[in-house]
GROMACS .gro file of C-alpha atoms in nm:
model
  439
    1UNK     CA    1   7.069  17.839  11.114
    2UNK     CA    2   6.694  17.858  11.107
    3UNK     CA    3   6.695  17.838  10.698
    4UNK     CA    4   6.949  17.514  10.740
    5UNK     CA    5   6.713  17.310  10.985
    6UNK     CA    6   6.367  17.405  10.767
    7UNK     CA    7   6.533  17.267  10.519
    8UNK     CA    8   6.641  16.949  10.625
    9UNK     CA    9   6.278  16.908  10.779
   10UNK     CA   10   6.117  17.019  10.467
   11UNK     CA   11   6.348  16.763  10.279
   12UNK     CA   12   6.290  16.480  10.554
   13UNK     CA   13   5.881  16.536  10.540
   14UNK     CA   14   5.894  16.541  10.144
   15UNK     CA   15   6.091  16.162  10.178
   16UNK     CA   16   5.872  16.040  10.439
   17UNK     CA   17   5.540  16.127  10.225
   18UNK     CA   18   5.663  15.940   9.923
   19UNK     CA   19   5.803  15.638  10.119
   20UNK     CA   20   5.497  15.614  10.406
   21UNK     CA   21   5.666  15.417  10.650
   22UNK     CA   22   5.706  15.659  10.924
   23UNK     CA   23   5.663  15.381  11.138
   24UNK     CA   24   5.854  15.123  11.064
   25UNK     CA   25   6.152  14.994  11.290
   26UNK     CA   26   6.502  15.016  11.107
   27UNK     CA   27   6.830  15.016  11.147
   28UNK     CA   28   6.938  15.434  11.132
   29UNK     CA   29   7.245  15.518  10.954
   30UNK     CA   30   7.504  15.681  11.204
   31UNK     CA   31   7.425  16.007  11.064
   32UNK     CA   32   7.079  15.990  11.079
   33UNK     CA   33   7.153  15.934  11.430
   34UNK     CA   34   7.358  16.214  11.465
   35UNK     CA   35   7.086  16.464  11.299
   36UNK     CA   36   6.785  16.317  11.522
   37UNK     CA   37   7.009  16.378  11.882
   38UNK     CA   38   7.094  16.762  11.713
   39UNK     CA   39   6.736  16.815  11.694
   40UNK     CA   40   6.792  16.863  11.348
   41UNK     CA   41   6.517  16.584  11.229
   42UNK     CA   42   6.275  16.381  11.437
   43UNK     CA   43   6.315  16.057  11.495
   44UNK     CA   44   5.966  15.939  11.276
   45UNK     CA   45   6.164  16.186  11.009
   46UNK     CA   46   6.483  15.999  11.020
   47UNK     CA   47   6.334  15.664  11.013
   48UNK     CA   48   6.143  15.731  10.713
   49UNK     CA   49   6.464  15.890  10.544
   50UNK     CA   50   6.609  15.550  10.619
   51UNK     CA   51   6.395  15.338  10.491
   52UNK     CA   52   6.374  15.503  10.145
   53UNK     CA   53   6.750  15.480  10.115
   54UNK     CA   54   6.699  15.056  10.182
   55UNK     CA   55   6.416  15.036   9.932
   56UNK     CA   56   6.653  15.206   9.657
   57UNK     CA   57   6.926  14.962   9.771
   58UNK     CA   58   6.769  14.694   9.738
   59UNK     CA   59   6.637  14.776   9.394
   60UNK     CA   60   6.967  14.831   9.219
   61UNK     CA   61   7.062  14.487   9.362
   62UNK     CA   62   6.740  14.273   9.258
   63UNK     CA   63   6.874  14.103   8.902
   64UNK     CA   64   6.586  14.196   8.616
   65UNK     CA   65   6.352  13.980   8.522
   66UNK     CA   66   6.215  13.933   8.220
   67UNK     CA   67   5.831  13.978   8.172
   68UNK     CA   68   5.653  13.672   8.043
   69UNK     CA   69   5.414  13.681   7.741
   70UNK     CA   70   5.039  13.579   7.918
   71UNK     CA   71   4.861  13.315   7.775
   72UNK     CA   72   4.498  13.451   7.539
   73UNK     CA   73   4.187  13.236   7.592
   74UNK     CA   74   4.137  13.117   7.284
   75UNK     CA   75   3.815  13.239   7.069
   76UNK     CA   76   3.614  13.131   6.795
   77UNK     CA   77   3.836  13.374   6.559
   78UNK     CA   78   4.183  13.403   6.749
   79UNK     CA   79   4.303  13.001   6.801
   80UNK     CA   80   4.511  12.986   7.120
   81UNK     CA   81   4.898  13.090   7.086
   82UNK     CA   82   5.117  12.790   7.284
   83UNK     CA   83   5.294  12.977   7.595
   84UNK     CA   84   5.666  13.035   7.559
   85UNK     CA   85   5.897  12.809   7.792
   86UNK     CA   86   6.205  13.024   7.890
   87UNK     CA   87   6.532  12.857   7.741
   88UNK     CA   88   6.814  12.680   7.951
   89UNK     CA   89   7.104  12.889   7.979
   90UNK     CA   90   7.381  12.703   7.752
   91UNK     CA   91   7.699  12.592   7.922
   92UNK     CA   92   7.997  12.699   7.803
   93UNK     CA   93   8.195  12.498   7.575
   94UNK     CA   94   8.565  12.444   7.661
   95UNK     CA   95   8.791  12.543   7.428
   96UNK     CA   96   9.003  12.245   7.236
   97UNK     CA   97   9.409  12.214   7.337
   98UNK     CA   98   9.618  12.134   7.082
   99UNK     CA   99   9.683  11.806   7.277
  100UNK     CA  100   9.334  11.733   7.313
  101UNK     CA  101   9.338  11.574   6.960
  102UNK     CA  102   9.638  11.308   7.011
  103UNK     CA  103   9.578  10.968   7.173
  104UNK     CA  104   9.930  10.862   7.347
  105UNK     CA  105   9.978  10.511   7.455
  106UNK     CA  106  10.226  10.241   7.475
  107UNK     CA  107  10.389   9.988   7.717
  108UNK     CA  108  10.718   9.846   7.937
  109UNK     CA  109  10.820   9.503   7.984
  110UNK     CA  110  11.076   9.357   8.204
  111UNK     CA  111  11.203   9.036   8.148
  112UNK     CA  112  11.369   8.775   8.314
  113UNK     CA  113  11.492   8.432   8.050
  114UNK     CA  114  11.644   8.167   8.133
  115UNK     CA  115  11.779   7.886   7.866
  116UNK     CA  116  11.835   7.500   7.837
  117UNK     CA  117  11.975   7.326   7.491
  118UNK     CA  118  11.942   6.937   7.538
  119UNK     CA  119  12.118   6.731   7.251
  120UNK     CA  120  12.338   6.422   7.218
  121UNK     CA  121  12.667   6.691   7.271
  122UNK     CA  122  12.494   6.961   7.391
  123UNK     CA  123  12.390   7.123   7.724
  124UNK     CA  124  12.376   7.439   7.758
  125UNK     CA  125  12.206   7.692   7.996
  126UNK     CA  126  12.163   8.037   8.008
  127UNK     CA  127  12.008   8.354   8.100
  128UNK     CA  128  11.954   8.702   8.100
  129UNK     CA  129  11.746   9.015   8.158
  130UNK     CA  130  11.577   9.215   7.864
  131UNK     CA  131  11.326   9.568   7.892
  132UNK     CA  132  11.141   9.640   7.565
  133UNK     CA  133  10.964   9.999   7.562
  134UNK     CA  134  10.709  10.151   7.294
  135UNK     CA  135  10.581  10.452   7.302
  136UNK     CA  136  10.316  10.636   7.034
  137UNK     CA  137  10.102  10.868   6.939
  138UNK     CA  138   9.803  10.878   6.735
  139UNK     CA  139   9.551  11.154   6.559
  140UNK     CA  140   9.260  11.180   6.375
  141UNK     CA  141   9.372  11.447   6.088
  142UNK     CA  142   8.988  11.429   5.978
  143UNK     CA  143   8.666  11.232   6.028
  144UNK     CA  144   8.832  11.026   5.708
  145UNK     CA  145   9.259  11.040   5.768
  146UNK     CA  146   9.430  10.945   6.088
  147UNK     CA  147   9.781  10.953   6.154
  148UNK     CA  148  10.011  10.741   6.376
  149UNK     CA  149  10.394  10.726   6.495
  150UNK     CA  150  10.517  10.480   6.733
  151UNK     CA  151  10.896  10.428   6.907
  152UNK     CA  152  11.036  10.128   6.999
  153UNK     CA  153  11.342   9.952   7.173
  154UNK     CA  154  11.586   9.708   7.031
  155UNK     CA  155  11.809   9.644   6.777
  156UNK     CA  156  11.684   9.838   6.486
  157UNK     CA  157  11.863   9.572   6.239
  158UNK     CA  158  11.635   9.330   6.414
  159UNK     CA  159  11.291   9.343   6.259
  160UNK     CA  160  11.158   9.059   6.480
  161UNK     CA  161  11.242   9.165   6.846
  162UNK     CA  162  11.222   9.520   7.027
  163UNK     CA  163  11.392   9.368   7.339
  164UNK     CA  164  11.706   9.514   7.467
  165UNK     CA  165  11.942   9.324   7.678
  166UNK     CA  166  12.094   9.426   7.979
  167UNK     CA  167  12.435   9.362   7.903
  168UNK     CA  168  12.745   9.567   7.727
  169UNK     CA  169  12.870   9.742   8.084
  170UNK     CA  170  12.558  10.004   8.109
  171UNK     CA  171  12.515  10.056   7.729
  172UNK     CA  172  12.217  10.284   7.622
  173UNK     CA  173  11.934  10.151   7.474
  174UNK     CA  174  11.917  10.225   7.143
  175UNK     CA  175  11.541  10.387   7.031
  176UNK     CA  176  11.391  10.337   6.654
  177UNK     CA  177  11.105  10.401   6.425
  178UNK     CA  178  10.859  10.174   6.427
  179UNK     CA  179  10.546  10.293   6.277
  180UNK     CA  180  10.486  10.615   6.077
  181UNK     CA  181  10.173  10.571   5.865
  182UNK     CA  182   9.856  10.760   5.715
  183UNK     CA  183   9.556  10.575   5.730
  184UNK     CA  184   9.247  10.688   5.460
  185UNK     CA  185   8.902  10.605   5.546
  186UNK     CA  186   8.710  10.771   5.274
  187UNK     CA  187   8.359  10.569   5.298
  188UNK     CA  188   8.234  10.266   5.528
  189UNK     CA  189   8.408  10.013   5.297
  190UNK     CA  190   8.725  10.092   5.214
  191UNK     CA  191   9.031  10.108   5.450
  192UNK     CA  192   9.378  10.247   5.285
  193UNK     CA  193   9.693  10.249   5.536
  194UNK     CA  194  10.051  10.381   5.362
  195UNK     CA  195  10.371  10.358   5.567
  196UNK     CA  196  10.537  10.177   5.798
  197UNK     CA  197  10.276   9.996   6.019
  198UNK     CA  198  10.158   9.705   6.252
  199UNK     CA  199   9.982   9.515   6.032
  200UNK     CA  200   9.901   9.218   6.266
  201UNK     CA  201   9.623   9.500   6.381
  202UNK     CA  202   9.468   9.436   6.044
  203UNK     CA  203   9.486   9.111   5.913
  204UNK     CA  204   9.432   8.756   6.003
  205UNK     CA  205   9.802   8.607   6.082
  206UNK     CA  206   9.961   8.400   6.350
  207UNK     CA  207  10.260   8.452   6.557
  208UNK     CA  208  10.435   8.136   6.376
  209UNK     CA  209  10.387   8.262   6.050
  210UNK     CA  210  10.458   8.683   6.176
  211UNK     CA  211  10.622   8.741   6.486
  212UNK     CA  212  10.477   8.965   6.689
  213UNK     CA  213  10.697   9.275   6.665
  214UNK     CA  214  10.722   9.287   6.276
  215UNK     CA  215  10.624   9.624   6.136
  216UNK     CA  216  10.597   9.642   5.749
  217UNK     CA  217  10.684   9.910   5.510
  218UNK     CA  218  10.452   9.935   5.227
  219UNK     CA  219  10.037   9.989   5.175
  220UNK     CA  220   9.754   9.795   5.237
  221UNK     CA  221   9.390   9.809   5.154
  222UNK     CA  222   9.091   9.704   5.282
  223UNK     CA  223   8.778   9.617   5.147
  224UNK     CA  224   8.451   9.526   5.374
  225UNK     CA  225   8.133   9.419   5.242
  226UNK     CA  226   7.917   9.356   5.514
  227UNK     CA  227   8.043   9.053   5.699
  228UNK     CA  228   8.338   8.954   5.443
  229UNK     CA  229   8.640   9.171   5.403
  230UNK     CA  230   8.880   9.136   5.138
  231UNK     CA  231   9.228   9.244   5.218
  232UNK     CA  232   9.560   9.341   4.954
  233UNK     CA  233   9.867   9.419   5.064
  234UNK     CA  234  10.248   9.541   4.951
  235UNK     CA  235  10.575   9.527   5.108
  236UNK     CA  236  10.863   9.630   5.021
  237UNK     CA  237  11.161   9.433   5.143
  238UNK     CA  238  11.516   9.547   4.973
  239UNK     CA  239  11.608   9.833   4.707
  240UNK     CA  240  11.886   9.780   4.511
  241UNK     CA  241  11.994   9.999   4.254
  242UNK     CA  242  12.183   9.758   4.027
  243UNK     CA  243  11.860   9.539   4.025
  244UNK     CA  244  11.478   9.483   4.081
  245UNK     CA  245  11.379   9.547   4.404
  246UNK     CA  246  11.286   9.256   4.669
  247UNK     CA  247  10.885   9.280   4.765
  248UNK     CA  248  10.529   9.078   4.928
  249UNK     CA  249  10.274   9.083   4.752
  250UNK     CA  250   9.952   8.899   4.911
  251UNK     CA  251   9.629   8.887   5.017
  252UNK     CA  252   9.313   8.772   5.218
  253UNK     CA  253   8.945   8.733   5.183
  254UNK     CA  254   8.752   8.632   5.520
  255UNK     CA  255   8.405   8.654   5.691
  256UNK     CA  256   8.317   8.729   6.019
  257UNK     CA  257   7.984   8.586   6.166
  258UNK     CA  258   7.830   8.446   6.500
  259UNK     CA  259   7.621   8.563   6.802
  260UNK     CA  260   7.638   8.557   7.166
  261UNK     CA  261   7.496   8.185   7.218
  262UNK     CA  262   7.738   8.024   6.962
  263UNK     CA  263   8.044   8.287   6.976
  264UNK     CA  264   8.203   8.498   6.677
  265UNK     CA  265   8.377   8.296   6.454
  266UNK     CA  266   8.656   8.433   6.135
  267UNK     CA  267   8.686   8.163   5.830
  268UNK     CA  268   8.926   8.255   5.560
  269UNK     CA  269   9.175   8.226   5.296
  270UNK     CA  270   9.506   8.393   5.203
  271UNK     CA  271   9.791   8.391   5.008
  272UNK     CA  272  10.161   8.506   5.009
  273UNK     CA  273  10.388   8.543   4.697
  274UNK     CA  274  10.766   8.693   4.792
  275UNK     CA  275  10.896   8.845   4.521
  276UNK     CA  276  11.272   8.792   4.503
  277UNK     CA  277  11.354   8.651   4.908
  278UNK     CA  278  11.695   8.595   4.791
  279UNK     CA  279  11.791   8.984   4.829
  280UNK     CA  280  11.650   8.918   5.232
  281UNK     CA  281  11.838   8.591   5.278
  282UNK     CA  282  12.162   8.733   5.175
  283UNK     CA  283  12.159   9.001   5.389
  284UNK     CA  284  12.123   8.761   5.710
  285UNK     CA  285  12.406   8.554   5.546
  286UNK     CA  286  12.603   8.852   5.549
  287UNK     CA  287  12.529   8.947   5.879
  288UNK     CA  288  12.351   9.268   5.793
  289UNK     CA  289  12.004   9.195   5.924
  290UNK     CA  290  11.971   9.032   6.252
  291UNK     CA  291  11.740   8.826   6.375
  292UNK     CA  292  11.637   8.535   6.290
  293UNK     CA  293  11.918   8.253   6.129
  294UNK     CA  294  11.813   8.099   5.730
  295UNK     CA  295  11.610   7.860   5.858
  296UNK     CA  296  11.484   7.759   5.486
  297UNK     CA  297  11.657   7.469   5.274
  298UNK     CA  298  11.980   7.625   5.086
  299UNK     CA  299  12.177   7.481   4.838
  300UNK     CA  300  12.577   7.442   4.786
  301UNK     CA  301  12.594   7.794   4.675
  302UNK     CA  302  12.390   7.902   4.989
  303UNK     CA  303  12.104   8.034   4.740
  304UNK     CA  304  11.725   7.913   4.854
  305UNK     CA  305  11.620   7.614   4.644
  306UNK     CA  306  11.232   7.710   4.705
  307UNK     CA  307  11.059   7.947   4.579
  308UNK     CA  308  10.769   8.112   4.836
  309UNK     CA  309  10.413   8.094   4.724
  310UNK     CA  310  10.240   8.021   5.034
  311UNK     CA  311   9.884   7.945   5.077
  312UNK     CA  312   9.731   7.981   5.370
  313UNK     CA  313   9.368   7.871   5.530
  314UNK     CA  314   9.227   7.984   5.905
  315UNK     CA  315   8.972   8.013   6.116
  316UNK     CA  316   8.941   8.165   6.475
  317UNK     CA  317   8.660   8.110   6.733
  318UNK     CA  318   8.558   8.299   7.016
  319UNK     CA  319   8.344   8.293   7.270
  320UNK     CA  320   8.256   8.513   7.612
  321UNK     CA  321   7.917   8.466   7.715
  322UNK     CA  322   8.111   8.376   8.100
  323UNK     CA  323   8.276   8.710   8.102
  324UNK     CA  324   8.535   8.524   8.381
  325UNK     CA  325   8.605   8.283   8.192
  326UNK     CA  326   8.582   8.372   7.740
  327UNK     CA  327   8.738   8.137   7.569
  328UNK     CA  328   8.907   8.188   7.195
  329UNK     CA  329   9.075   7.893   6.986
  330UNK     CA  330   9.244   7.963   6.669
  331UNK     CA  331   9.373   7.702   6.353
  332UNK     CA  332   9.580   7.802   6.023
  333UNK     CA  333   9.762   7.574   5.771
  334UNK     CA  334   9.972   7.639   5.517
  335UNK     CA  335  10.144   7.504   5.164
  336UNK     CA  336  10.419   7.656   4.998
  337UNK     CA  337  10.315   7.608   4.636
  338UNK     CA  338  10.662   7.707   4.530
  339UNK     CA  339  10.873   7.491   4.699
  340UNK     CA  340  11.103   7.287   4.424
  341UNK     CA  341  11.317   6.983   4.450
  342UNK     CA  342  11.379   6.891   4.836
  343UNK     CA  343  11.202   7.151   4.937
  344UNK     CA  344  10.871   6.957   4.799
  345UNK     CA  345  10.900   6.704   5.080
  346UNK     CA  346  10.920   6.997   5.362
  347UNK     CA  347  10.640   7.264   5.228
  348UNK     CA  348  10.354   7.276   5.525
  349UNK     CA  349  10.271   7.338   5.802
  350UNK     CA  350   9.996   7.393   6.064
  351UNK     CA  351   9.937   7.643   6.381
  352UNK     CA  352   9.720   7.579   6.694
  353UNK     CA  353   9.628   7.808   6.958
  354UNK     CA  354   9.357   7.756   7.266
  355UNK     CA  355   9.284   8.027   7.498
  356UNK     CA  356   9.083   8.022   7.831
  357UNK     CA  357   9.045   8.336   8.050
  358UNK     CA  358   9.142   8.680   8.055
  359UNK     CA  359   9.396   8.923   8.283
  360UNK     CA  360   9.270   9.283   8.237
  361UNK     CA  361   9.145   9.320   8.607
  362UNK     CA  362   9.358   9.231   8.875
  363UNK     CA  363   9.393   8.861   8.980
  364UNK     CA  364   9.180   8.790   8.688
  365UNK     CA  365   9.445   8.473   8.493
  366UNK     CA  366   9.435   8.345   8.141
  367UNK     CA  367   9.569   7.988   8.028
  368UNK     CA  368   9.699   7.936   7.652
  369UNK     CA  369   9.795   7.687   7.503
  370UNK     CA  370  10.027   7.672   7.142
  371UNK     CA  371  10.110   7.393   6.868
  372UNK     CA  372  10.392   7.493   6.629
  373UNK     CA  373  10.475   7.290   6.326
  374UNK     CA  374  10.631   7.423   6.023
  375UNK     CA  375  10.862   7.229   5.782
  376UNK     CA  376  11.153   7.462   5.662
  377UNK     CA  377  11.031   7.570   5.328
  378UNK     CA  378  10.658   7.619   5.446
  379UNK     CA  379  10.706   7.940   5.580
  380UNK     CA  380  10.978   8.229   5.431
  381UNK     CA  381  11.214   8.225   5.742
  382UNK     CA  382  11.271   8.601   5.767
  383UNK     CA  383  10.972   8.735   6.013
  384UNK     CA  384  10.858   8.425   6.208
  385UNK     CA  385  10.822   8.352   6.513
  386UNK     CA  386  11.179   8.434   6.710
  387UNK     CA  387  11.117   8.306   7.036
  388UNK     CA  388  11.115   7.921   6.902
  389UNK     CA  389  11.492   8.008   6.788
  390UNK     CA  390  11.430   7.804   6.459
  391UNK     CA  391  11.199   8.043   6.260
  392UNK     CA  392  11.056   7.835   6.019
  393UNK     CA  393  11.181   7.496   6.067
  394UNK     CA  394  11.024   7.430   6.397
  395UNK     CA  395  10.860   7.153   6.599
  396UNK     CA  396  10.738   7.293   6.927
  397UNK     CA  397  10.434   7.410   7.185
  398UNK     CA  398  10.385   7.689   7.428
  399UNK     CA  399  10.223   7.777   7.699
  400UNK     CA  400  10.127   8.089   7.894
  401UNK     CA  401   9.998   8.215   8.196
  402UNK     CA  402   9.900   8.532   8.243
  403UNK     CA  403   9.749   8.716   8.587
  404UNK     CA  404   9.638   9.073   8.584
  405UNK     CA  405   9.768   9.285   8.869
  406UNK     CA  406   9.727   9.664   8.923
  407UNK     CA  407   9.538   9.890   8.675
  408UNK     CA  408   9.663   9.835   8.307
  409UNK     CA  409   9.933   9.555   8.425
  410UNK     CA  410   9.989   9.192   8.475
  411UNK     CA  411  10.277   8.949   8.473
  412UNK     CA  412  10.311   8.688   8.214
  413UNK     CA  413  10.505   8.344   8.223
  414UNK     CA  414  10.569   8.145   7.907
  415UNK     CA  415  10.740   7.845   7.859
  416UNK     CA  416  10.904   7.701   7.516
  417UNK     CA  417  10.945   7.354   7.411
  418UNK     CA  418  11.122   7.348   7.051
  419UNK     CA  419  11.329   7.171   6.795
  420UNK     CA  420  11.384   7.170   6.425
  421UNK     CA  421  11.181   6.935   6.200
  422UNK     CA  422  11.489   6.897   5.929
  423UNK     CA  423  11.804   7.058   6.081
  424UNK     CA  424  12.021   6.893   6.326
  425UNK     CA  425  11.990   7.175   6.628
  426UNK     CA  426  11.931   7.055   6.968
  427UNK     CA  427  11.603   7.073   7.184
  428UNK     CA  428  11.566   7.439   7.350
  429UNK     CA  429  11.364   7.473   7.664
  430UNK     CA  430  11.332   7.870   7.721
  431UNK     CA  431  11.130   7.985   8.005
  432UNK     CA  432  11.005   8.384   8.055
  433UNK     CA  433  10.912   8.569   8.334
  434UNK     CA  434  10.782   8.889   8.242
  435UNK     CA  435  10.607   9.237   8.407
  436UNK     CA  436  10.394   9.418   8.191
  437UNK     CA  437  10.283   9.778   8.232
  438UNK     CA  438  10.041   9.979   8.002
  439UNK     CA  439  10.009  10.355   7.969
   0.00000   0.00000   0.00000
């Protein structure tokens, strides 16, 4: 017993020599405790004992820390050495999901249209509810390729309109293809696109001449040059087997110029030669391809007597220095240079569109304003405008209003005023009512 307790004090002085802080206050373990009321230890003993344990503690839990190089005083032979700045520690990048790289977007709108025909035997009204749905997504392949696929609503034998009509006793809409195209970006100035695509998103056009919900099937390729671009494009309409196929072949050069004082303005030139439209109009004779009616001059034989060579001119102008209030305004004409026999005396036609306001934040509103006026053989009948019901024979305006509502939505009313310039159709009033939601 003697041995046991001189060496627990020998042990205890040996600790409190190297630590020297007999006299400190701390906090005694329990069995430190226990030793000192034994009479094993003191209590000076224990307290040092203690207190050399907390210093080693707190030493294995004190992160390490790097020495820093000290600065030299510079001397005539040794030049001064700049001091060292301790780098940032580098956040952590988050690793890329698969998903990360696709852009999805698209849009709903509900509809509510409503009819009136006015003629000398003729009045008619009518109406109905419609829902048109597209939904896409989108990817950059590379810094230089992109992809893009896109689903739509509608009759997919109706290449102007991706409405759906509630009607047919709870009949599922049907759900098509609309876009699937590569795009090729291999330097600043040229623009290649190969598919099926929206090509309104890339050329100068207006909604008389190319409806809004036309997609083409073909290539098209841009060239810029600083402020002008020069555009070429191919569609292909009809294959046939038996015989050539039916195609468009056109193009556009434009420039784009202005500044914030005076507004951006687009000035340009196109032109539009279909090869073999008789393949398309057949098909809508024959009730194959829906849309809209042969709105060009036929003859007995129900064969086109014009050709379709259109020219076209434009120019847009915008402006939005008042951010509440931009304004854009918009002019084409056209001239079929083909037309032949009657069709000489019906071959132009001119588009007007003024624009004041805007609806992408909510209550913002947005007037417009729309002069149709095509003689039947100015235009090729098959992809205009659809709402005026008579294509490319068509005397008419338009107007819109527009008011933004909740984020990425807004309603939209537009009202029709229309009748044919040669045919004997009556006067259509057609009113819309529409909700419009974004994701």
């Amino acid at each position: 017993m003697k041995r046991s307790k001189a060496w627990v004090a020998i042990c205890a002085i040996l600790i409190l020599g190297v630590a020297g802080l007999g006299a400190q206050e701390v906090e005694l373990d329990p069995l430190l405790t226990l030793l000192v009321e034994q009479g094993v230890i003191t209590m000076e003993q224990a307290r040092a004992v203690q207190a050399e344990y907390d210093r080693r503690s707190a030493a294995e839990q004190a992160p390490a820390v790097t020495p820093q190089p000290t600065a030299v005083a510079p001397t005539a032979t040794a030049p001064a050495v700049p001091e060292q700045v301790a780098e940032a520690p580098v956040a952590e990048t988050k690793t890329e999901k698969w998903y990360d790289r696709f852009n999805f977007k698209g849009d709903l709108r509900l509809r509510s249209e409503f009819f009136q025909f006015d003629g000398p035997e003729v009045d008619t009204h009518r109406g109905r509810f419609r829902a048109r749905f597209r939904a896409g997504m989108y990817t950059e392949i590379t810094d230089w390729m992109d992809v893009g696929f896109q689903l739509r609503s509608g009759d997919p034998d109706d290449p102007v309109s991706d409405n759906s009509t509630f009607d047919g006793g709870f009949a599922l809409i049907p759900i098509s293809i609309s876009e699937a195209y590569a795009g090729i970006h291999p330097n600043g100035w040229l623009d290649l696109t190969f598919g099926k695509f929206d090509a309104k998103k890339k050329w100068v056009v207006s909604d008389m001449q190319w409806d809004d919900d036309v997609t083409v099937a073909g290539a098209m390729e841009e060239f810029s040059f600083g402020p002008l671009k020069f555009d070429l494009y191919q569609y292909l309409l009809e294959e046939d087997k038996t015989v050539s196929d039916a195609y468009l072949l056109g193009g556009q050069l434009y420039g784009e110029f202005g500044s914030d004082a005076i507004g951006n303005f687009t000035i340009g030139a196109g032109f539009d030669d279909w090869v073999r439209p008789q393949m398309v109009a057949d098909l809508t004779l024959e009730d194959k391809l829906q849309g809209n009616p042969v709105t060009n001059l036929l003859n007995d034989d129900l064969q086109l007597i014009s050709d379709f060579e259109i020219a076209n001119v434009f120019a847009t102008w915008s402006w939005a220095k008042n951010e509440r209030w931009p304004v854009k305004a918009s002019a084409f004409g056209y001239l079929n240079t083909g037309a032949k026999g009657l069709g000489k005396e019906y071959d132009t036609g001119y588009f007007l569109r003024l624009q004041v306001g805007d609806y992408k934040q909510k209550y913002q509103m947005m007037f417009r304003a729309t002069r149709y006026y095509s003689e039947p053989d100015a235009l090729f009948y098959v992809f205009a405008q659809s709402d005026t019901l008579y294509a490319s024979d068509v005397d008419g305006y338009r107007f819109d209003f527009r008011l933004g509502f909740v984020k990425k939505s807004y309603f939209n009313v537009t009202w029709y005023h229309t009748k044919p310039v040669y045919a004997l159709f009556p006067t259509m009033d057609r009113l819309q009512i529409d909700y419009i939601i974004s994701f």
